[in-house]
mmCIF file of C-alpha atoms in Angstrom:
data_model
loop_
_atom_site.group_PDB
_atom_site.id
_atom_site.type_symbol
_atom_site.label_atom_id
_atom_site.label_comp_id
_atom_site.label_asym_id
_atom_site.label_seq_id
_atom_site.Cartn_x
_atom_site.Cartn_y
_atom_site.Cartn_z
ATOM 1 C CA MET A 1 110.442 -163.699 248.597
ATOM 2 C CA ILE A 2 109.171 -162.452 245.498
ATOM 3 C CA THR A 3 105.660 -161.049 245.496
ATOM 4 C CA GLU A 4 103.621 -161.832 242.352
ATOM 5 C CA HIS A 5 101.666 -158.727 241.324
ATOM 6 C CA PRO A 6 98.368 -158.959 239.467
ATOM 7 C CA MET A 7 98.119 -157.689 235.791
ATOM 8 C CA THR A 8 97.036 -154.224 235.474
ATOM 9 C CA PRO A 9 93.747 -153.331 233.766
ATOM 10 C CA LEU A 10 95.687 -152.275 230.644
ATOM 11 C CA GLU A 11 97.701 -155.631 230.706
ATOM 12 C CA ARG A 12 94.543 -157.643 231.023
ATOM 13 C CA ARG A 13 93.023 -155.961 228.209
ATOM 14 C CA SER A 14 96.217 -156.365 225.934
ATOM 15 C CA VAL A 15 96.371 -160.129 226.668
ATOM 16 C CA ALA A 16 92.734 -160.599 226.012
ATOM 17 C CA SER A 17 92.587 -158.783 222.807
ATOM 18 C CA LEU A 18 95.920 -160.217 221.454
ATOM 19 C CA ALA A 19 94.704 -163.701 222.403
ATOM 20 C CA THR A 20 91.588 -163.085 220.693
ATOM 21 C CA LEU A 21 93.220 -161.758 217.446
ATOM 22 C CA TYR A 22 95.578 -164.826 217.539
ATOM 23 C CA SER A 23 92.840 -167.284 217.820
ATOM 24 C CA PHE A 24 90.768 -165.729 214.934
ATOM 25 C CA ARG A 25 93.830 -166.255 212.752
ATOM 26 C CA MET A 26 94.799 -169.673 213.754
ATOM 27 C CA ILE A 27 91.176 -171.045 213.638
ATOM 28 C CA GLY A 28 91.291 -169.835 210.086
ATOM 29 C CA LEU A 29 94.490 -171.798 209.378
ATOM 30 C CA PHE A 30 93.567 -174.955 211.212
ATOM 31 C CA MET A 31 89.975 -175.286 209.842
ATOM 32 C CA VAL A 32 91.120 -176.481 206.384
ATOM 33 C CA LEU A 33 93.224 -179.176 208.023
ATOM 34 C CA PRO A 34 90.542 -181.972 208.383
ATOM 35 C CA LEU A 35 88.795 -180.825 204.975
ATOM 36 C CA LEU A 36 91.146 -180.833 202.087
ATOM 37 C CA ALA A 37 91.909 -184.627 201.663
ATOM 38 C CA VAL A 38 88.223 -185.157 201.167
ATOM 39 C CA TYR A 39 86.757 -182.033 199.895
ATOM 40 C CA ALA A 40 89.500 -181.005 197.375
ATOM 41 C CA ALA A 41 89.779 -184.741 195.977
ATOM 42 C CA ASP A 42 87.510 -183.986 192.981
ATOM 43 C CA MET A 43 88.941 -180.466 192.021
ATOM 44 C CA ARG A 44 90.836 -180.117 188.863
ATOM 45 C CA GLY A 45 94.394 -180.964 189.161
ATOM 46 C CA ALA A 46 93.893 -182.660 192.609
ATOM 47 C CA SER A 47 96.203 -185.482 193.415
ATOM 48 C CA PRO A 48 97.728 -186.631 196.789
ATOM 49 C CA ALA A 49 100.806 -184.695 196.027
ATOM 50 C CA MET A 50 99.014 -181.281 195.160
ATOM 51 C CA ILE A 51 96.572 -181.878 198.173
ATOM 52 C CA GLY A 52 99.503 -182.168 200.408
ATOM 53 C CA LEU A 53 101.080 -179.083 198.864
ATOM 54 C CA ALA A 54 97.793 -177.113 199.499
ATOM 55 C CA LEU A 55 97.837 -178.228 203.163
ATOM 56 C CA GLY A 56 101.263 -177.243 203.831
ATOM 57 C CA ALA A 57 101.838 -174.198 201.591
ATOM 58 C CA TYR A 58 100.845 -171.726 204.220
ATOM 59 C CA GLY A 59 103.782 -173.292 206.286
ATOM 60 C CA LEU A 60 106.504 -172.358 203.867
ATOM 61 C CA SER A 61 105.397 -168.838 203.449
ATOM 62 C CA GLN A 62 105.134 -168.463 207.314
ATOM 63 C CA ALA A 63 108.524 -169.855 207.894
ATOM 64 C CA LEU A 64 110.073 -167.563 205.196
ATOM 65 C CA LEU A 65 108.530 -164.390 206.231
ATOM 66 C CA GLN A 66 108.128 -164.596 210.026
ATOM 67 C CA VAL A 67 111.302 -163.058 210.933
ATOM 68 C CA PRO A 68 111.491 -160.484 208.233
ATOM 69 C CA LEU A 69 107.860 -159.094 209.125
ATOM 70 C CA GLY A 70 109.161 -159.311 212.883
ATOM 71 C CA TRP A 71 112.012 -157.020 211.773
ATOM 72 C CA LEU A 72 109.753 -154.744 209.778
ATOM 73 C CA SER A 73 107.364 -154.181 212.721
ATOM 74 C CA ASP A 74 110.326 -152.956 214.524
ATOM 75 C CA GLN A 75 110.819 -150.136 211.953
ATOM 76 C CA VAL A 76 107.164 -149.105 211.209
ATOM 77 C CA GLY A 77 105.267 -150.248 214.296
ATOM 78 C CA ARG A 78 103.519 -153.377 215.196
ATOM 79 C CA LYS A 79 99.847 -152.393 214.171
ATOM 80 C CA PRO A 80 100.476 -151.565 210.702
ATOM 81 C CA VAL A 81 102.432 -154.910 210.209
ATOM 82 C CA ILE A 82 99.617 -156.849 211.704
ATOM 83 C CA ILE A 83 96.723 -155.273 209.849
ATOM 84 C CA GLY A 84 98.736 -155.839 206.597
ATOM 85 C CA GLY A 85 99.273 -159.311 207.518
ATOM 86 C CA LEU A 86 95.636 -159.790 208.216
ATOM 87 C CA LEU A 87 94.700 -157.966 204.988
ATOM 88 C CA MET A 88 97.127 -160.566 203.064
ATOM 89 C CA PHE A 89 95.030 -163.428 204.906
ATOM 90 C CA VAL A 90 91.843 -161.932 203.545
ATOM 91 C CA LEU A 91 93.211 -161.895 200.122
ATOM 92 C CA GLY A 92 94.340 -165.369 200.367
ATOM 93 C CA SER A 93 90.985 -166.713 201.668
ATOM 94 C CA VAL A 94 89.234 -164.841 198.783
ATOM 95 C CA VAL A 95 91.568 -166.429 196.083
ATOM 96 C CA ALA A 96 90.949 -169.856 197.689
ATOM 97 C CA ALA A 97 87.184 -169.305 197.853
ATOM 98 C CA PHE A 98 87.049 -168.522 194.399
ATOM 99 C CA ALA A 99 89.431 -171.298 193.147
ATOM 100 C CA ASP A 100 87.961 -173.906 190.844
ATOM 101 C CA SER A 101 91.334 -176.081 190.925
ATOM 102 C CA ILE A 102 93.607 -177.363 193.404
ATOM 103 C CA TYR A 103 96.323 -174.792 192.099
ATOM 104 C CA GLY A 104 94.051 -171.918 193.294
ATOM 105 C CA ILE A 105 93.799 -173.413 196.654
ATOM 106 C CA VAL A 106 97.666 -173.858 196.836
ATOM 107 C CA VAL A 107 98.003 -170.150 195.767
ATOM 108 C CA GLY A 108 95.397 -168.999 198.369
ATOM 109 C CA ARG A 109 97.128 -171.108 201.198
ATOM 110 C CA ALA A 110 100.492 -169.492 200.483
ATOM 111 C CA LEU A 111 99.022 -166.054 200.628
ATOM 112 C CA GLN A 112 97.317 -166.714 203.863
ATOM 113 C CA GLY A 113 100.591 -167.850 205.269
ATOM 114 C CA ALA A 114 102.362 -164.881 203.951
ATOM 115 C CA GLY A 115 100.385 -162.853 206.611
ATOM 116 C CA ALA A 116 103.042 -164.022 208.933
ATOM 117 C CA ILE A 117 102.427 -161.944 212.022
ATOM 118 C CA ALA A 118 102.899 -164.447 214.794
ATOM 119 C CA SER A 119 106.150 -162.762 215.919
ATOM 120 C CA THR A 120 104.824 -159.448 215.699
ATOM 121 C CA VAL A 121 101.611 -160.182 217.803
ATOM 122 C CA MET A 122 104.192 -161.590 220.595
ATOM 123 C CA ALA A 123 106.290 -158.377 220.164
ATOM 124 C CA LEU A 124 103.306 -156.209 220.499
ATOM 125 C CA LEU A 125 102.327 -158.311 223.720
ATOM 126 C CA ALA A 126 105.805 -157.761 225.087
ATOM 127 C CA ASP A 127 105.478 -153.986 224.380
ATOM 128 C CA LEU A 128 102.123 -153.904 226.372
ATOM 129 C CA THR A 129 103.082 -155.922 229.494
ATOM 130 C CA GLY A 130 105.648 -155.528 232.059
ATOM 131 C CA GLU A 131 108.660 -157.795 232.480
ATOM 132 C CA GLU A 132 107.186 -159.868 235.492
ATOM 133 C CA GLN A 133 103.967 -160.332 233.698
ATOM 134 C CA ARG A 134 105.256 -161.406 230.262
ATOM 135 C CA THR A 135 105.777 -165.022 230.780
ATOM 136 C CA LYS A 136 102.186 -165.425 232.157
ATOM 137 C CA ALA A 137 100.958 -163.231 229.241
ATOM 138 C CA MET A 138 102.503 -165.346 226.597
ATOM 139 C CA ALA A 139 101.412 -168.565 228.263
ATOM 140 C CA LEU A 140 97.891 -167.488 228.072
ATOM 141 C CA VAL A 141 98.144 -166.584 224.413
ATOM 142 C CA GLY A 142 99.806 -169.985 224.051
ATOM 143 C CA MET A 143 96.753 -171.654 225.501
ATOM 144 C CA SER A 144 94.426 -169.743 223.226
ATOM 145 C CA ILE A 145 96.520 -171.474 220.351
ATOM 146 C CA GLY A 146 95.546 -174.996 221.558
ATOM 147 C CA GLY A 147 91.983 -173.945 222.075
ATOM 148 C CA SER A 148 92.021 -172.609 218.391
ATOM 149 C CA PHE A 149 93.204 -175.992 217.100
ATOM 150 C CA ALA A 150 90.546 -177.938 218.830
ATOM 151 C CA LEU A 151 87.649 -175.135 217.912
ATOM 152 C CA ALA A 152 88.820 -175.353 214.246
ATOM 153 C CA LEU A 153 88.732 -179.274 214.019
ATOM 154 C CA VAL A 154 85.188 -179.059 215.030
ATOM 155 C CA LEU A 155 84.171 -175.834 213.124
ATOM 156 C CA GLY A 156 85.739 -176.981 209.750
ATOM 157 C CA PRO A 157 83.664 -180.042 209.144
ATOM 158 C CA LEU A 158 80.511 -178.071 210.446
ATOM 159 C CA VAL A 159 80.934 -175.140 208.158
ATOM 160 C CA ALA A 160 81.964 -177.230 205.116
ATOM 161 C CA GLY A 161 78.976 -179.482 205.566
ATOM 162 C CA TRP A 162 76.726 -176.278 205.336
ATOM 163 C CA ALA A 163 78.576 -174.086 203.043
ATOM 164 C CA GLY A 164 81.269 -176.327 201.149
ATOM 165 C CA LEU A 165 84.945 -175.755 201.130
ATOM 166 C CA SER A 166 84.586 -172.355 199.489
ATOM 167 C CA GLY A 167 82.507 -171.318 202.484
ATOM 168 C CA VAL A 168 85.046 -172.301 204.833
ATOM 169 C CA PHE A 169 87.530 -169.782 203.124
ATOM 170 C CA TRP A 170 84.899 -166.996 203.105
ATOM 171 C CA PHE A 171 84.616 -167.830 206.934
ATOM 172 C CA ASN A 172 88.334 -167.495 207.159
ATOM 173 C CA GLY A 173 88.369 -164.088 205.560
ATOM 174 C CA LEU A 174 85.640 -162.905 207.888
ATOM 175 C CA LEU A 175 87.678 -164.089 210.912
ATOM 176 C CA ALA A 176 90.754 -161.844 209.591
ATOM 177 C CA LEU A 177 88.492 -158.964 209.159
ATOM 178 C CA ALA A 178 87.172 -159.556 212.739
ATOM 179 C CA GLY A 179 90.702 -159.648 213.890
ATOM 180 C CA ILE A 180 91.554 -156.081 212.026
ATOM 181 C CA LEU A 181 88.599 -154.568 213.958
ATOM 182 C CA VAL A 182 90.056 -156.108 217.346
ATOM 183 C CA VAL A 183 93.112 -154.339 216.510
ATOM 184 C CA LEU A 184 91.692 -150.982 215.600
ATOM 185 C CA THR A 185 89.118 -150.995 218.624
ATOM 186 C CA ARG A 186 90.546 -153.110 221.429
ATOM 187 C CA VAL A 187 94.401 -153.527 221.266
ATOM 188 C CA PRO A 188 96.022 -150.508 222.982
ATOM 189 C CA THR A 189 98.853 -148.735 221.241
ATOM 190 C CA PRO A 190 102.112 -149.040 223.291
ATOM 191 C CA GLU A 191 103.934 -145.868 224.260
ATOM 192 C CA THR A 192 107.367 -147.540 224.056
ATOM 193 C CA ARG A 193 108.488 -150.733 222.782
ATOM 194 C CA ALA A 194 109.964 -153.646 224.760
ATOM 195 C CA ARG A 195 113.576 -153.345 224.668
ATOM 196 C CA ASP A 196 114.630 -156.553 226.466
ATOM 197 C CA GLY A 197 115.591 -159.860 224.699
ATOM 198 C CA ALA A 198 112.113 -161.628 225.347
ATOM 199 C CA VAL A 199 110.857 -161.333 221.670
ATOM 200 C CA GLY A 200 112.482 -160.813 218.318
ATOM 201 C CA VAL A 201 115.614 -162.255 216.668
ATOM 202 C CA ARG A 202 118.849 -160.703 217.444
ATOM 203 C CA SER A 203 121.200 -161.440 214.821
ATOM 204 C CA GLY A 204 124.307 -161.545 217.238
ATOM 205 C CA LEU A 205 122.998 -164.526 218.958
ATOM 206 C CA LEU A 206 121.634 -166.425 215.747
ATOM 207 C CA ARG A 207 124.827 -168.444 215.187
ATOM 208 C CA ARG A 208 124.987 -169.468 219.024
ATOM 209 C CA CYS A 209 121.309 -170.524 218.835
ATOM 210 C CA LEU A 210 121.736 -172.499 215.625
ATOM 211 C CA THR A 211 124.983 -174.492 216.779
ATOM 212 C CA ASP A 212 123.638 -175.157 220.423
ATOM 213 C CA ARG A 213 123.031 -178.932 220.594
ATOM 214 C CA ALA A 214 120.137 -178.864 223.023
ATOM 215 C CA LEU A 215 118.242 -176.349 221.107
ATOM 216 C CA GLY A 216 118.876 -178.383 217.948
ATOM 217 C CA ARG A 217 117.175 -181.328 219.317
ATOM 218 C CA MET A 218 114.042 -179.285 220.350
ATOM 219 C CA ASN A 219 113.994 -177.668 216.500
ATOM 220 C CA PHE A 220 114.053 -181.171 215.284
ATOM 221 C CA ALA A 221 111.202 -182.171 217.571
ATOM 222 C CA VAL A 222 108.910 -179.538 216.624
ATOM 223 C CA PHE A 223 109.825 -180.036 212.945
ATOM 224 C CA ALA A 224 108.919 -183.873 213.372
ATOM 225 C CA LEU A 225 105.660 -182.946 215.440
ATOM 226 C CA HIS A 226 104.232 -180.719 212.776
ATOM 227 C CA PHE A 227 105.533 -182.967 209.848
ATOM 228 C CA THR A 228 103.619 -185.759 211.340
ATOM 229 C CA LEU A 229 100.631 -183.763 212.195
ATOM 230 C CA THR A 230 100.128 -182.547 208.620
ATOM 231 C CA SER A 231 100.905 -185.790 207.079
ATOM 232 C CA LEU A 232 98.321 -187.772 208.956
ATOM 233 C CA PHE A 233 95.617 -185.458 208.105
ATOM 234 C CA LEU A 234 96.265 -186.607 204.375
ATOM 235 C CA VAL A 235 94.880 -189.772 205.722
ATOM 236 C CA VAL A 236 92.516 -189.013 208.715
ATOM 237 C CA PRO A 237 89.549 -187.565 206.842
ATOM 238 C CA GLY A 238 89.422 -190.182 204.182
ATOM 239 C CA ALA A 239 89.725 -192.953 206.838
ATOM 240 C CA LEU A 240 86.968 -191.381 208.771
ATOM 241 C CA SER A 241 84.674 -191.585 205.627
ATOM 242 C CA ASP A 242 85.973 -194.950 204.280
ATOM 243 C CA VAL A 243 86.934 -197.037 207.336
ATOM 244 C CA ALA A 244 84.571 -195.672 210.045
ATOM 245 C CA GLY A 245 81.663 -194.770 207.418
ATOM 246 C CA LEU A 246 81.127 -191.301 208.610
ATOM 247 C CA ASP A 247 79.924 -188.625 206.391
ATOM 248 C CA ARG A 248 82.438 -185.803 205.870
ATOM 249 C CA SER A 249 80.143 -183.151 207.620
ATOM 250 C CA VAL A 250 80.015 -185.118 211.126
ATOM 251 C CA HIS A 251 83.801 -185.840 211.215
ATOM 252 C CA TRP A 252 83.668 -183.368 214.197
ATOM 253 C CA LEU A 253 82.027 -186.042 216.248
ATOM 254 C CA VAL A 254 85.206 -188.043 216.385
ATOM 255 C CA TYR A 255 87.672 -184.893 216.732
ATOM 256 C CA LEU A 256 85.725 -183.377 219.626
ATOM 257 C CA PRO A 257 85.599 -186.441 222.096
ATOM 258 C CA ALA A 258 89.306 -187.137 220.957
ATOM 259 C CA LEU A 259 90.408 -183.741 221.940
ATOM 260 C CA LEU A 260 88.672 -183.583 225.235
ATOM 261 C CA LEU A 261 89.896 -186.963 226.128
ATOM 262 C CA SER A 262 93.458 -186.034 225.138
ATOM 263 C CA VAL A 263 93.438 -183.348 227.638
ATOM 264 C CA ALA A 264 92.371 -185.893 230.232
ATOM 265 C CA GLY A 265 95.421 -188.062 229.198
ATOM 266 C CA MET A 266 97.806 -185.236 228.961
ATOM 267 C CA VAL A 267 97.374 -183.694 232.169
ATOM 268 C CA PRO A 268 98.707 -186.655 234.298
ATOM 269 C CA MET A 269 101.890 -186.807 232.091
ATOM 270 C CA MET A 270 102.401 -183.069 232.837
ATOM 271 C CA ILE A 271 102.141 -183.595 236.545
ATOM 272 C CA GLN A 272 104.436 -186.611 236.383
ATOM 273 C CA ALA A 273 106.925 -184.421 234.602
ATOM 274 C CA GLU A 274 106.799 -180.916 236.354
ATOM 275 C CA ARG A 275 106.146 -182.240 239.952
ATOM 276 C CA ARG A 276 107.716 -185.571 240.126
ATOM 277 C CA GLY A 277 110.801 -184.863 238.007
ATOM 278 C CA ARG A 278 109.995 -187.346 235.251
ATOM 279 C CA LEU A 279 110.354 -185.084 232.408
ATOM 280 C CA HIS A 280 112.510 -187.322 230.368
ATOM 281 C CA GLY A 281 110.149 -190.343 230.776
ATOM 282 C CA MET A 282 106.923 -188.392 229.878
ATOM 283 C CA PHE A 283 108.745 -186.958 226.802
ATOM 284 C CA LEU A 284 109.709 -190.574 225.718
ATOM 285 C CA LEU A 285 106.086 -191.634 226.386
ATOM 286 C CA ALA A 286 104.773 -188.885 224.180
ATOM 287 C CA ILE A 287 106.930 -189.828 221.346
ATOM 288 C CA GLY A 288 105.926 -193.479 221.645
ATOM 289 C CA LEU A 289 102.388 -192.486 221.563
ATOM 290 C CA LEU A 290 102.888 -190.759 218.303
ATOM 291 C CA LEU A 291 104.846 -193.652 216.848
ATOM 292 C CA LEU A 292 102.238 -196.103 217.909
ATOM 293 C CA ALA A 293 99.465 -193.722 216.426
ATOM 294 C CA VAL A 294 100.892 -193.683 213.119
ATOM 295 C CA PRO A 295 100.163 -197.365 211.949
ATOM 296 C CA LEU A 296 96.831 -197.431 213.912
ATOM 297 C CA ILE A 297 95.715 -194.427 211.648
ATOM 298 C CA ILE A 298 97.069 -195.256 208.339
ATOM 299 C CA PHE A 299 96.386 -198.989 208.318
ATOM 300 C CA ALA A 300 93.134 -199.255 210.585
ATOM 301 C CA PRO A 301 91.125 -202.064 209.505
ATOM 302 C CA ALA A 302 87.954 -200.918 211.580
ATOM 303 C CA ALA A 303 86.771 -197.884 213.100
ATOM 304 C CA LEU A 304 87.761 -198.597 216.809
ATOM 305 C CA PRO A 305 91.467 -198.893 216.007
ATOM 306 C CA LEU A 306 91.222 -195.646 213.926
ATOM 307 C CA TYR A 307 89.511 -193.753 216.858
ATOM 308 C CA LEU A 308 92.268 -195.225 219.258
ATOM 309 C CA GLY A 309 95.020 -194.051 216.869
ATOM 310 C CA VAL A 310 93.379 -190.505 216.731
ATOM 311 C CA LEU A 311 93.133 -190.405 220.713
ATOM 312 C CA LEU A 312 96.917 -191.458 221.011
ATOM 313 C CA PHE A 313 98.045 -189.136 218.527
ATOM 314 C CA PHE A 314 96.327 -186.127 220.022
ATOM 315 C CA ILE A 315 97.552 -186.919 223.697
ATOM 316 C CA GLY A 316 101.245 -187.042 222.279
ATOM 317 C CA PHE A 317 100.675 -184.072 220.026
ATOM 318 C CA ASN A 318 99.089 -181.761 222.902
ATOM 319 C CA TYR A 319 101.900 -182.948 225.384
ATOM 320 C CA MET A 320 104.369 -181.924 223.040
ATOM 321 C CA GLU A 321 102.774 -178.678 221.874
ATOM 322 C CA ALA A 322 102.679 -177.479 225.383
ATOM 323 C CA THR A 323 106.083 -178.777 226.494
ATOM 324 C CA LEU A 324 108.405 -177.956 223.666
ATOM 325 C CA PRO A 325 108.096 -174.110 223.711
ATOM 326 C CA SER A 326 108.415 -174.098 227.407
ATOM 327 C CA LEU A 327 111.459 -176.022 227.279
ATOM 328 C CA VAL A 328 112.982 -173.815 224.715
ATOM 329 C CA SER A 329 112.370 -170.564 226.718
ATOM 330 C CA LYS A 330 113.857 -172.209 229.651
ATOM 331 C CA LEU A 331 117.183 -173.407 227.790
ATOM 332 C CA VAL A 332 118.218 -169.710 227.060
ATOM 333 C CA SER A 333 119.069 -166.690 228.733
ATOM 334 C CA ALA A 334 116.521 -163.537 228.391
ATOM 335 C CA GLU A 335 118.958 -161.924 225.548
ATOM 336 C CA GLY A 336 118.731 -165.320 223.605
ATOM 337 C CA LYS A 337 115.185 -166.069 224.095
ATOM 338 C CA GLY A 338 113.640 -164.257 221.178
ATOM 339 C CA THR A 339 116.178 -165.556 218.710
ATOM 340 C CA ALA A 340 115.704 -169.239 220.093
ATOM 341 C CA LEU A 341 111.919 -169.011 219.778
ATOM 342 C CA GLY A 342 112.073 -167.422 216.347
ATOM 343 C CA ILE A 343 114.031 -170.427 214.833
ATOM 344 C CA PHE A 344 111.920 -172.842 216.781
ATOM 345 C CA SER A 345 108.828 -171.196 215.004
ATOM 346 C CA THR A 346 110.418 -171.305 211.678
ATOM 347 C CA CYS A 347 111.335 -174.993 212.294
ATOM 348 C CA GLN A 348 107.602 -175.736 213.217
ATOM 349 C CA PHE A 349 106.177 -173.921 210.002
ATOM 350 C CA PHE A 350 108.821 -175.624 207.886
ATOM 351 C CA GLY A 351 107.759 -179.092 209.261
ATOM 352 C CA THR A 352 104.016 -178.207 208.319
ATOM 353 C CA PHE A 353 105.176 -177.479 204.758
ATOM 354 C CA CYS A 354 107.406 -180.617 204.597
ATOM 355 C CA GLY A 355 104.480 -182.644 206.119
ATOM 356 C CA GLY A 356 102.081 -181.623 203.528
ATOM 357 C CA ALA A 357 104.189 -181.297 200.427
ATOM 358 C CA LEU A 358 106.411 -184.255 201.174
ATOM 359 C CA GLY A 359 103.684 -186.358 202.687
ATOM 360 C CA GLY A 360 101.346 -185.781 199.808
ATOM 361 C CA TRP A 361 104.268 -186.785 197.176
ATOM 362 C CA LEU A 362 105.082 -189.930 199.212
ATOM 363 C CA LEU A 363 101.327 -190.934 199.476
ATOM 364 C CA GLY A 364 100.972 -190.438 195.756
ATOM 365 C CA ARG A 365 104.137 -192.451 194.958
ATOM 366 C CA GLY A 366 104.092 -195.208 197.160
ATOM 367 C CA GLY A 367 100.688 -195.261 199.054
ATOM 368 C CA PRO A 368 100.074 -195.389 202.736
ATOM 369 C CA LEU A 369 103.054 -197.783 203.318
ATOM 370 C CA LEU A 370 105.436 -195.038 202.107
ATOM 371 C CA LEU A 371 103.801 -192.464 204.219
ATOM 372 C CA ALA A 372 103.642 -194.586 207.268
ATOM 373 C CA ALA A 373 107.476 -195.554 206.870
ATOM 374 C CA CYS A 374 108.537 -191.854 206.720
ATOM 375 C CA CYS A 375 106.276 -190.836 209.523
ATOM 376 C CA GLY A 376 107.397 -193.783 211.784
ATOM 377 C CA GLY A 377 111.034 -193.361 210.729
ATOM 378 C CA LEU A 378 110.900 -189.841 211.752
ATOM 379 C CA ALA A 379 109.327 -190.780 215.135
ATOM 380 C CA VAL A 380 112.074 -193.525 215.743
ATOM 381 C CA ALA A 381 114.912 -190.996 214.816
ATOM 382 C CA TRP A 382 113.340 -188.461 217.375
ATOM 383 C CA LEU A 383 113.066 -191.288 220.058
ATOM 384 C CA LEU A 384 116.684 -192.222 219.457
ATOM 385 C CA LEU A 385 117.913 -188.591 219.721
ATOM 386 C CA PHE A 386 116.262 -188.120 223.260
ATOM 387 C CA LEU A 387 117.111 -191.562 224.654
ATOM 388 C CA PRO A 388 119.827 -191.654 227.487
ATOM 389 C CA GLY A 389 122.850 -189.856 226.081
ATOM 390 C CA GLY A 390 120.595 -187.620 224.152
ATOM 391 C CA ALA A 391 118.315 -186.945 227.040
ATOM 392 C CA VAL A 392 115.963 -184.265 227.166
ATOM 393 C CA PRO A 393 117.924 -181.099 228.270
ATOM 394 C CA VAL A 394 116.786 -180.046 231.683
ATOM 395 C CA PRO A 395 117.335 -176.266 231.812
ATOM 396 C CA ALA A 396 120.071 -176.066 234.563
ATOM 397 C CA ARG A 397 121.544 -173.538 232.316
ATOM 398 C CA ALA A 398 120.863 -170.728 229.697
ATOM 399 C CA ALA A 399 122.240 -171.895 226.581
ATOM 400 C CA PRO A 400 123.306 -168.865 224.430
ATOM 401 C CA SER A 401 123.881 -166.158 227.078
ATOM 402 C CA ARG A 402 127.334 -164.552 226.123
#
């Protein structure tokens, strides 16, 4: 029998401080998601394509720099890279706050994303926790990301209603400065760095992770998920104003109940998957909910179907967001976990970028119909990929382990 030991005081402090740091940064990134489509529409140079690029720009710089900055943290230490990344986020926030055109917003968002410290924060978490506590610690940080997403969708419209879009970016900068303060005053300095394969990319395993079919399906899934999320937020804020008749400052009154109800809808799905062995069925159900949500949101003729579409989307999104990283971590051995999760995160951020940039271009060229066709087609491809014959790879093995 394996005895589970509680976290030490140092481990509890490390998890709490790093989860807080991660939350500050993710709140800043997510706050803009429900705002740009309505607040940037009147800016100089604004078009659906440029607004989409502004939404997704941070995803491109995140995808490109996540691994290099993680490697740099191995060479110079975790804290200098984290503080440098947060300062870059502050710079991006200031650039966006002063922007008088959509082009300035794009540059600011790209600079925000260039502070790509997610992999470094997780590496520091591994440095500060024992191996038997590491999975629990990373799960707690992962939960903080979900909470950050929900809080950001509520805070964004509230802050923007009071101080405008520039005020939101100033608030982003303050959160990043608060994050630096947390690093300097609350995050312990590790005596040694973790040497196992739980974090970081190992080049020798890169090819095996890239060619593994089960991991490839997971990478496609997270790309599709975040592509759809960013694309739909090109439409949702405008629909809440035009179809539901809500002032943009009170959009949070829709997001908050939808997020809370989505948790109530997601929990039974997770119970069915984990305790009753219906992982594949719940996975397909979540994709089906996302597929159903797309036309309900984009073509909603009235407020009620729009609200239903938002709710169904958040149920499917939250279920997938909680399930996919767990599946990836279970599909690989300890030595390949960091590499697999690094590739997975890169696909996630690249999906964010493509969802904004390509989604905005499609919306500008072909209107809502073309955007719906793209998101719906991606969901159908995702569904077919995981139907029997391409089933969810239940982790009976550890993929790249040699």
